[in-house]
Amino acid sequence: MADSDLSDPNLPRLMWRLGLPAMAGLSLNALHQAVDAAFVGRLGGDALAALVLLAPLAGLVAAAGIGLGIGAASATARSLGAGQPDQARAVAGVSMAAALVLAVGAVGGLWAFGGGLLHLLGAQGELLATARPYLAIQSLTIGCAILQILCDFLAIGRGNAAFSLKTLGLCFGLNILLDPVFIFGLNLGLPGAAWATLCAQSVTLSVWAWHFCAPRRRPTFGPLRLLAPVLRVGLPEAAAVAVTTLSLMALLRIATAVGGADDLAALGIALRLVFVVMLPLEGFAIGVQPILSHAHGSANAARFTATLRRVLYLCGATTVVLSILFSMGARPLVRLFVIDPAIVAQAAAMLSYLALSLPAIALRLCAQITLQATVQPRLATVLGLAPMGWLLWPAMALMVPLFGPVGIAMAVLVAAWLAALLALVPIRAALFPLSTTGASV
């Protein structure tokens, strides 16, 4: 499949061509996780608990792959925008080498220290016995995921988000088909879920190897200095993903400690409903980011500004509407997951607050891709760590003692809007750059 021309003058068409496949890809990921949990749930509570327990661990390791991938996509698009296709191939080469080192290190580390990590996560007794063999195979899937994530982003950086979507569909589709075969047909139980994932990833990585054999895409190993701009963009994003994962784990623990099992369930439902909007929104932003990077690389300020304005209008309007709908329809939405009146009431209250954060999340995402495209790592780090990091916990310290478990949702809302105010700084700088005299132009 041919790469999209990132200089296509039909900007709206290009944005949809790149944004929609990336949006659909993250939505497919959410669907795959739900189906995988449904199959494992038939094995019993310990198997499902082990799957849930180890999911954040995989997310933490994958954060490094996501950061590397976003950095590589941004550097690739900037190189193409500057008319340097050979440098784009060299960026791909050094990024793949880094991903391979990272994958091998992750697998080796999990094999060497897996037992200690399980104890650290609180696994004991039957849960520990169930999780240990699953982690041994899951470690391999985590290594493959790092390589697969990088391939996805390299394709997106070249304007070929549609091919990325097709490979994701292939991987997740195969995984869903193979789950019952390995789990029940071969009687492998929970480790069978990991084997199914590993087989699907092997097929998908083979497809990626074929894709990158094309001469215009074939990676070359360039100088290691090409990794510097990749890491400058990628490390802040990796840190933000890791902090978000850790913070979500902490929020769930706090909900249990402050309230109880019902409050944990309520918060989990409310967060899941918000993620239904967040994941596609983030996917669209990831898909559109190469257009901004290409415009920056080609020094086309007018195209950069036009793209950013369209993203702001689209994401802003969509999230405002969804925020209102989710707040007004909180109870009916929650009843799709649970019927217990107490949990419904608590989850609806939490969702009403969390839904109001959606426009703020959209603003932050727009600022984040702006900073990635223009290679501003310091502000990207500050902004990326804000909503679920340094802004969240002071709000938690204030809200939770006053309002109990609902205060968790209120704290997330406050942190999201404070981060949005911070996001207005790079957005304004991009839309209204200063002249040499200091006046907006």
Short mmCIF file of C-alpha atoms in Angstrom, two decimals:
data_model
loop_
_atom_site.label_atom_id
_atom_site.label_comp_id
_atom_site.label_asym_id
_atom_site.label_seq_id
_atom_site.Cartn_x
_atom_site.Cartn_y
_atom_site.Cartn_z
CA MET A 1 0.00 0.00 0.00
CA ALA A 2 1.35 3.42 -1.00
CA ASP A 3 2.21 6.00 1.63
CA SER A 4 0.03 9.11 1.72
CA ASP A 5 1.54 12.35 0.46
CA LEU A 6 1.95 14.43 3.63
CA SER A 7 2.08 17.57 1.47
CA ASP A 8 -1.34 16.86 -0.08
CA PRO A 9 -2.98 20.29 -0.54
CA ASN A 10 -6.39 18.81 0.33
CA LEU A 11 -5.79 19.11 4.05
CA PRO A 12 -9.20 17.89 5.34
CA ARG A 13 -9.02 14.75 3.20
CA LEU A 14 -5.46 14.02 4.37
CA MET A 15 -6.41 14.52 8.02
CA TRP A 16 -9.27 12.04 7.77
CA ARG A 17 -7.14 9.60 5.78
CA LEU A 18 -4.53 9.52 8.54
CA GLY A 19 -6.65 10.21 11.61
CA LEU A 20 -9.48 7.73 11.11
CA PRO A 21 -7.31 4.58 10.76
CA ALA A 22 -5.28 5.49 13.86
CA MET A 23 -8.53 6.16 15.73
CA ALA A 24 -9.93 2.80 14.64
CA GLY A 25 -6.69 1.06 15.63
CA LEU A 26 -6.94 2.12 19.28
CA SER A 27 -10.63 1.21 19.28
CA LEU A 28 -9.73 -2.28 18.02
CA ASN A 29 -7.21 -2.60 20.83
CA ALA A 30 -9.92 -1.88 23.40
CA LEU A 31 -12.21 -4.46 21.75
CA HIS A 32 -9.45 -7.08 21.78
CA GLN A 33 -8.77 -6.53 25.47
CA ALA A 34 -12.46 -6.95 26.28
CA VAL A 35 -12.80 -10.18 24.28
CA ASP A 36 -9.59 -11.57 25.74
CA ALA A 37 -10.89 -10.94 29.26
CA ALA A 38 -14.20 -12.61 28.37
CA PHE A 39 -12.46 -15.83 27.34
CA VAL A 40 -10.15 -15.84 30.36
CA GLY A 41 -13.09 -15.13 32.66
CA ARG A 42 -14.50 -18.55 31.81
CA LEU A 43 -11.46 -20.11 33.52
CA GLY A 44 -12.44 -18.68 36.90
CA GLY A 45 -11.69 -15.81 39.22
CA ASP A 46 -7.98 -16.51 39.76
CA ALA A 47 -7.25 -16.56 36.03
CA LEU A 48 -9.11 -13.30 35.44
CA ALA A 49 -7.45 -11.71 38.48
CA ALA A 50 -4.01 -12.72 37.15
CA LEU A 51 -4.83 -11.18 33.76
CA VAL A 52 -5.98 -7.92 35.37
CA LEU A 53 -3.02 -7.88 37.76
CA LEU A 54 -0.42 -8.18 35.00
CA ALA A 55 -2.07 -5.84 32.48
CA PRO A 56 -0.56 -2.66 34.01
CA LEU A 57 2.88 -4.31 34.02
CA ALA A 58 2.60 -4.83 30.27
CA GLY A 59 1.40 -1.25 29.93
CA LEU A 60 4.41 0.10 31.78
CA VAL A 61 6.89 -1.74 29.54
CA ALA A 62 4.89 -0.85 26.41
CA ALA A 63 5.15 2.82 27.42
CA ALA A 64 8.79 2.76 26.35
CA GLY A 65 7.79 1.36 22.95
CA ILE A 66 5.08 4.00 22.56
CA GLY A 67 7.53 6.78 23.38
CA LEU A 68 10.10 5.42 20.92
CA GLY A 69 7.41 5.02 18.26
CA ILE A 70 6.00 8.54 18.62
CA GLY A 71 9.51 9.99 18.51
CA ALA A 72 10.38 7.95 15.41
CA ALA A 73 7.14 8.92 13.64
CA SER A 74 7.77 12.61 14.33
CA ALA A 75 11.41 12.43 13.17
CA THR A 76 10.42 10.47 10.05
CA ALA A 77 7.74 12.99 9.04
CA ARG A 78 10.10 15.94 9.64
CA SER A 79 12.80 14.30 7.51
CA LEU A 80 10.36 13.70 4.67
CA GLY A 81 9.10 17.28 4.99
CA ALA A 82 12.68 18.54 4.70
CA GLY A 83 13.13 16.48 1.51
CA GLN A 84 15.49 13.95 3.10
CA PRO A 85 14.02 10.45 2.44
CA ASP A 86 17.37 8.73 3.06
CA GLN A 87 17.50 10.26 6.53
CA ALA A 88 13.94 9.03 7.16
CA ARG A 89 15.10 5.48 6.36
CA ALA A 90 18.13 5.92 8.64
CA VAL A 91 15.86 7.11 11.45
CA ALA A 92 13.82 3.93 10.99
CA GLY A 93 17.00 1.84 11.17
CA VAL A 94 18.38 3.25 14.40
CA SER A 95 14.90 3.23 15.96
CA MET A 96 14.45 -0.45 15.09
CA ALA A 97 17.83 -1.26 16.59
CA ALA A 98 16.87 0.58 19.78
CA ALA A 99 13.51 -1.22 19.88
CA LEU A 100 15.22 -4.59 19.51
CA VAL A 101 17.60 -3.82 22.40
CA LEU A 102 14.64 -2.63 24.47
CA ALA A 103 12.61 -5.74 23.65
CA VAL A 104 15.42 -8.14 24.54
CA GLY A 105 16.07 -6.25 27.77
CA ALA A 106 12.38 -6.31 28.71
CA VAL A 107 12.05 -10.06 28.11
CA GLY A 108 15.26 -10.83 29.97
CA GLY A 109 14.32 -8.57 32.88
CA LEU A 110 10.85 -10.08 33.24
CA TRP A 111 12.23 -13.61 33.12
CA ALA A 112 14.92 -12.78 35.69
CA PHE A 113 12.79 -10.76 38.11
CA GLY A 114 9.27 -11.96 37.31
CA GLY A 115 8.79 -13.72 40.62
CA GLY A 116 9.79 -10.66 42.61
CA LEU A 117 7.48 -8.47 40.52
CA LEU A 118 4.54 -10.77 41.19
CA HIS A 119 5.17 -10.57 44.93
CA LEU A 120 5.48 -6.79 44.65
CA LEU A 121 2.11 -6.65 42.90
CA GLY A 122 0.56 -8.59 45.78
CA ALA A 123 0.14 -12.00 44.13
CA GLN A 124 -0.04 -14.79 46.72
CA GLY A 125 -1.17 -18.39 47.00
CA GLU A 126 -3.30 -19.65 44.12
CA LEU A 127 -3.12 -16.30 42.33
CA LEU A 128 0.69 -16.44 42.33
CA ALA A 129 0.65 -20.02 41.02
CA THR A 130 -1.74 -19.00 38.24
CA ALA A 131 0.14 -15.83 37.25
CA ARG A 132 3.68 -17.24 37.16
CA PRO A 133 3.41 -19.47 34.03
CA TYR A 134 1.35 -16.80 32.26
CA LEU A 135 4.02 -14.15 32.90
CA ALA A 136 6.71 -16.39 31.39
CA ILE A 137 4.94 -16.34 28.00
CA GLN A 138 3.55 -12.83 28.40
CA SER A 139 7.15 -11.59 28.64
CA LEU A 140 7.69 -12.69 25.03
CA THR A 141 4.51 -10.96 23.90
CA ILE A 142 5.66 -7.73 25.58
CA GLY A 143 8.94 -7.88 23.63
CA CYS A 144 7.09 -8.45 20.37
CA ALA A 145 4.67 -5.64 21.23
CA ILE A 146 7.54 -3.14 21.48
CA LEU A 147 8.65 -4.02 17.93
CA GLN A 148 5.10 -3.99 16.62
CA ILE A 149 4.33 -0.61 18.18
CA LEU A 150 7.40 0.91 16.52
CA CYS A 151 6.40 -0.49 13.11
CA ASP A 152 2.92 0.98 13.54
CA PHE A 153 4.28 4.44 14.28
CA LEU A 154 6.88 4.34 11.49
CA ALA A 155 4.08 3.65 9.01
CA ILE A 156 1.97 6.46 10.51
CA GLY A 157 4.97 8.80 10.27
CA ARG A 158 5.10 8.08 6.53
CA GLY A 159 1.40 8.80 6.14
CA ASN A 160 0.35 5.16 5.89
CA ALA A 161 -2.00 4.89 8.85
CA ALA A 162 -4.33 2.71 6.78
CA PHE A 163 -1.73 -0.09 6.58
CA SER A 164 -1.11 0.23 10.30
CA LEU A 165 -4.84 -0.27 10.88
CA LYS A 166 -4.88 -3.37 8.67
CA THR A 167 -2.00 -4.97 10.58
CA LEU A 168 -3.71 -4.19 13.89
CA GLY A 169 -6.91 -5.76 12.58
CA LEU A 170 -4.93 -8.82 11.46
CA CYS A 171 -3.17 -9.18 14.83
CA PHE A 172 -6.22 -8.66 17.03
CA GLY A 173 -8.46 -10.72 14.75
CA LEU A 174 -6.05 -13.67 14.79
CA ASN A 175 -5.64 -13.31 18.53
CA ILE A 176 -9.39 -13.48 19.10
CA LEU A 177 -9.70 -16.53 16.83
CA LEU A 178 -6.76 -18.33 18.46
CA ASP A 179 -7.77 -17.61 22.07
CA PRO A 180 -10.37 -20.40 22.37
CA VAL A 181 -8.10 -22.79 20.44
CA PHE A 182 -5.16 -22.41 22.83
CA ILE A 183 -7.10 -21.76 26.04
CA PHE A 184 -9.74 -24.50 25.68
CA GLY A 185 -8.93 -26.61 22.61
CA LEU A 186 -5.33 -27.32 23.63
CA ASN A 187 -6.29 -27.09 27.32
CA LEU A 188 -3.48 -24.63 28.09
CA GLY A 189 -5.62 -22.43 30.32
CA LEU A 190 -4.41 -18.91 31.05
CA PRO A 191 -0.96 -19.39 29.40
CA GLY A 192 -2.89 -20.30 26.25
CA ALA A 193 -4.07 -16.69 26.03
CA ALA A 194 -0.44 -15.56 25.94
CA TRP A 195 0.45 -18.22 23.34
CA ALA A 196 -2.44 -17.03 21.14
CA THR A 197 -1.15 -13.46 21.36
CA LEU A 198 2.41 -14.56 20.58
CA CYS A 199 1.32 -16.48 17.46
CA ALA A 200 -0.75 -13.54 16.21
CA GLN A 201 2.16 -11.17 16.80
CA SER A 202 4.56 -13.45 14.92
CA VAL A 203 2.33 -13.41 11.84
CA THR A 204 1.90 -9.63 12.08
CA LEU A 205 5.62 -8.97 12.45
CA SER A 206 6.20 -11.09 9.34
CA VAL A 207 3.83 -8.80 7.45
CA TRP A 208 5.73 -5.78 8.74
CA ALA A 209 9.02 -7.31 7.58
CA TRP A 210 7.52 -7.63 4.07
CA HIS A 211 6.23 -4.04 4.25
CA PHE A 212 9.64 -2.59 5.08
CA CYS A 213 11.35 -4.54 2.30
CA ALA A 214 10.15 -1.92 -0.21
CA PRO A 215 13.22 0.15 -1.28
CA ARG A 216 11.70 3.52 -0.33
CA ARG A 217 10.89 2.23 3.19
CA ARG A 218 13.81 -0.14 3.80
CA PRO A 219 15.55 0.90 7.03
CA THR A 220 19.26 1.69 6.94
CA PHE A 221 21.49 1.93 9.96
CA GLY A 222 22.51 5.56 10.19
CA PRO A 223 24.56 7.40 12.81
CA LEU A 224 23.40 7.08 16.40
CA ARG A 225 22.97 10.86 16.61
CA LEU A 226 19.73 10.39 14.67
CA LEU A 227 18.33 8.74 17.80
CA ALA A 228 18.67 12.01 19.76
CA PRO A 229 15.62 13.80 18.24
CA VAL A 230 13.64 10.56 18.48
CA LEU A 231 14.33 10.34 22.20
CA ARG A 232 13.76 14.07 22.78
CA VAL A 233 10.22 13.66 21.51
CA GLY A 234 9.62 10.11 22.73
CA LEU A 235 10.88 10.17 26.30
CA PRO A 236 8.31 12.73 27.53
CA GLU A 237 5.51 10.67 25.98
CA ALA A 238 6.88 7.45 27.48
CA ALA A 239 7.04 9.11 30.90
CA ALA A 240 3.48 10.42 30.53
CA VAL A 241 2.12 6.96 29.60
CA ALA A 242 4.01 5.33 32.49
CA VAL A 243 2.84 7.93 35.02
CA THR A 244 -0.75 7.63 33.77
CA THR A 245 -0.64 3.84 34.17
CA LEU A 246 0.79 4.05 37.67
CA SER A 247 -1.68 6.76 38.66
CA LEU A 248 -4.66 4.74 37.45
CA MET A 249 -3.46 1.80 39.54
CA ALA A 250 -3.13 4.13 42.54
CA LEU A 251 -6.60 5.64 42.01
CA LEU A 252 -8.19 2.20 42.02
CA ARG A 253 -6.38 1.29 45.23
CA ILE A 254 -7.46 4.56 46.86
CA ALA A 255 -11.08 3.99 45.83
CA THR A 256 -10.96 0.62 47.57
CA ALA A 257 -9.31 2.01 50.70
CA VAL A 258 -11.57 5.05 51.05
CA GLY A 259 -14.83 3.38 50.02
CA GLY A 260 -14.80 -0.32 49.31
CA ALA A 261 -15.46 -2.83 46.57
CA ASP A 262 -18.56 -0.98 45.34
CA ASP A 263 -16.64 2.28 44.99
CA LEU A 264 -13.84 0.44 43.15
CA ALA A 265 -16.40 -0.98 40.72
CA ALA A 266 -18.05 2.43 40.29
CA LEU A 267 -14.76 4.19 39.50
CA GLY A 268 -13.75 1.41 37.12
CA ILE A 269 -17.02 1.73 35.18
CA ALA A 270 -16.81 5.53 35.01
CA LEU A 271 -13.19 5.41 33.78
CA ARG A 272 -14.03 2.76 31.19
CA LEU A 273 -16.79 4.95 29.76
CA VAL A 274 -14.47 7.95 29.56
CA PHE A 275 -11.83 5.81 27.82
CA VAL A 276 -14.42 5.05 25.13
CA VAL A 277 -13.98 8.68 24.06
CA MET A 278 -10.33 9.16 25.04
CA LEU A 279 -8.85 6.28 23.05
CA PRO A 280 -10.33 7.24 19.65
CA LEU A 281 -9.50 10.89 20.36
CA GLU A 282 -5.90 10.00 21.14
CA GLY A 283 -5.77 7.80 18.03
CA PHE A 284 -6.93 10.68 15.83
CA ALA A 285 -4.28 12.97 17.35
CA ILE A 286 -1.56 10.35 16.75
CA GLY A 287 -2.68 9.98 13.14
CA VAL A 288 -2.66 13.72 12.44
CA GLN A 289 0.64 14.47 14.19
CA PRO A 290 2.81 13.53 11.15
CA ILE A 291 1.08 16.27 9.13
CA LEU A 292 2.22 18.80 11.73
CA SER A 293 5.73 17.31 11.81
CA HIS A 294 5.95 17.34 8.01
CA ALA A 295 4.81 20.98 7.89
CA HIS A 296 7.37 21.90 10.56
CA GLY A 297 10.12 20.03 8.69
CA SER A 298 9.27 21.86 5.45
CA ALA A 299 9.06 25.23 7.31
CA ASN A 300 5.47 25.66 6.12
CA ALA A 301 4.05 27.70 9.01
CA ALA A 302 0.75 28.39 7.26
CA ARG A 303 0.02 24.68 6.77
CA PHE A 304 1.06 23.93 10.36
CA THR A 305 -1.32 26.56 11.70
CA ALA A 306 -4.18 25.47 9.43
CA THR A 307 -3.80 21.84 10.53
CA LEU A 308 -3.69 22.71 14.22
CA ARG A 309 -6.79 24.93 13.93
CA ARG A 310 -8.77 22.15 12.25
CA VAL A 311 -7.73 19.64 14.91
CA LEU A 312 -8.70 22.07 17.67
CA TYR A 313 -12.11 22.82 16.17
CA LEU A 314 -12.91 19.17 15.48
CA CYS A 315 -11.71 17.70 18.79
CA GLY A 316 -13.05 20.61 20.81
CA ALA A 317 -16.54 20.54 19.33
CA THR A 318 -16.78 16.75 19.53
CA THR A 319 -15.72 16.55 23.17
CA VAL A 320 -18.00 19.41 24.25
CA VAL A 321 -21.01 17.59 22.78
CA LEU A 322 -19.98 14.23 24.25
CA SER A 323 -19.26 15.83 27.62
CA ILE A 324 -22.83 17.16 27.78
CA LEU A 325 -24.34 13.88 26.59
CA PHE A 326 -22.33 11.77 29.05
CA SER A 327 -23.19 14.08 31.96
CA MET A 328 -26.91 14.10 31.15
CA GLY A 329 -27.08 10.37 30.40
CA ALA A 330 -24.74 9.12 33.11
CA ARG A 331 -27.21 6.75 34.77
CA PRO A 332 -28.41 5.00 31.57
CA LEU A 333 -24.80 4.57 30.44
CA VAL A 334 -23.73 3.09 33.77
CA ARG A 335 -26.69 0.67 33.73
CA LEU A 336 -25.15 -0.93 30.63
CA PHE A 337 -22.51 -2.36 32.97
CA VAL A 338 -24.21 -2.85 36.33
CA ILE A 339 -27.70 -2.92 37.86
CA ASP A 340 -26.89 -2.60 41.58
CA PRO A 341 -28.57 0.71 42.61
CA ALA A 342 -25.77 1.78 44.95
CA ILE A 343 -23.05 1.22 42.34
CA VAL A 344 -25.16 2.87 39.63
CA ALA A 345 -25.61 5.99 41.75
CA GLN A 346 -21.94 6.24 42.65
CA ALA A 347 -20.67 5.52 39.13
CA ALA A 348 -23.11 8.03 37.62
CA ALA A 349 -21.89 10.73 40.02
CA MET A 350 -18.26 9.98 39.14
CA LEU A 351 -19.01 9.88 35.40
CA SER A 352 -20.77 13.26 35.58
CA TYR A 353 -17.53 14.84 36.80
CA LEU A 354 -15.16 12.84 34.59
CA ALA A 355 -17.21 13.65 31.47
CA LEU A 356 -16.63 17.37 32.04
CA SER A 357 -12.88 16.76 31.62
CA LEU A 358 -13.21 15.61 27.98
CA PRO A 359 -12.76 19.06 26.35
CA ALA A 360 -9.74 19.64 28.61
CA ILE A 361 -8.24 16.33 27.49
CA ALA A 362 -8.75 17.38 23.86
CA LEU A 363 -6.89 20.67 24.44
CA ARG A 364 -3.98 18.88 26.09
CA LEU A 365 -3.72 16.33 23.27
CA CYS A 366 -3.62 19.14 20.69
CA ALA A 367 -0.82 20.83 22.63
CA GLN A 368 1.01 17.53 23.04
CA ILE A 369 1.16 16.76 19.31
CA THR A 370 2.19 20.38 18.67
CA LEU A 371 5.15 20.01 21.03
CA GLN A 372 6.06 16.63 19.52
CA ALA A 373 5.99 18.03 15.99
CA THR A 374 8.15 21.04 16.91
CA VAL A 375 10.52 19.06 19.19
CA GLN A 376 10.02 20.88 22.49
CA PRO A 377 10.85 18.11 25.00
CA ARG A 378 10.92 20.14 28.22
CA LEU A 379 7.46 21.63 27.90
CA ALA A 380 6.21 18.29 26.53
CA THR A 381 7.47 16.59 29.70
CA VAL A 382 5.87 19.17 32.00
CA LEU A 383 2.56 18.97 30.15
CA GLY A 384 2.55 15.19 29.74
CA LEU A 385 3.08 14.59 33.45
CA ALA A 386 0.54 17.20 34.55
CA PRO A 387 -2.98 15.68 34.41
CA MET A 388 -2.17 12.34 36.04
CA GLY A 389 0.94 13.44 37.89
CA TRP A 390 2.00 16.67 39.56
CA LEU A 391 -1.39 18.39 39.19
CA LEU A 392 -3.49 15.38 40.18
CA TRP A 393 -2.10 14.55 43.59
CA PRO A 394 -2.49 17.98 45.22
CA ALA A 395 -6.09 17.93 43.97
CA MET A 396 -6.52 14.43 45.41
CA ALA A 397 -5.19 15.60 48.78
CA LEU A 398 -7.83 18.35 48.80
CA MET A 399 -10.86 16.60 47.29
CA VAL A 400 -10.82 13.06 48.67
CA PRO A 401 -10.91 13.99 52.38
CA LEU A 402 -13.80 16.38 51.69
CA PHE A 403 -15.91 14.33 49.25
CA GLY A 404 -14.80 10.71 49.69
CA PRO A 405 -14.59 8.40 46.64
CA VAL A 406 -16.43 10.92 44.40
CA GLY A 407 -13.58 13.29 45.22
CA ILE A 408 -11.31 11.09 43.07
CA ALA A 409 -13.35 11.98 39.97
CA MET A 410 -13.45 15.63 41.04
CA ALA A 411 -9.66 15.67 41.45
CA VAL A 412 -9.18 14.19 37.96
CA LEU A 413 -11.48 16.90 36.59
CA VAL A 414 -9.59 19.72 38.32
CA ALA A 415 -6.19 18.37 37.19
CA ALA A 416 -7.42 17.96 33.60
CA TRP A 417 -8.56 21.59 33.35
CA LEU A 418 -5.43 22.96 35.01
CA ALA A 419 -3.39 20.97 32.45
CA ALA A 420 -5.62 22.42 29.69
CA LEU A 421 -4.81 25.94 30.85
CA LEU A 422 -1.12 25.04 30.64
CA ALA A 423 -1.74 23.57 27.17
CA LEU A 424 -2.98 26.95 25.94
CA VAL A 425 0.61 28.27 26.12
CA PRO A 426 2.08 26.18 23.26
CA ILE A 427 -1.21 26.31 21.33
CA ARG A 428 -1.24 30.12 21.40
CA ALA A 429 2.46 30.23 20.47
CA ALA A 430 1.78 28.00 17.46
CA LEU A 431 -1.33 29.84 16.28
CA PHE A 432 -0.07 33.36 16.95
CA PRO A 433 3.73 33.35 16.64
CA LEU A 434 5.57 36.46 17.77
CA SER A 435 7.43 38.63 15.32
CA THR A 436 10.98 39.81 15.97
CA THR A 437 9.52 42.90 17.66
CA GLY A 438 7.51 40.76 20.10
CA ALA A 439 4.10 41.42 18.55
CA SER A 440 1.78 38.64 17.45
CA VAL A 441 1.67 38.12 13.70
#
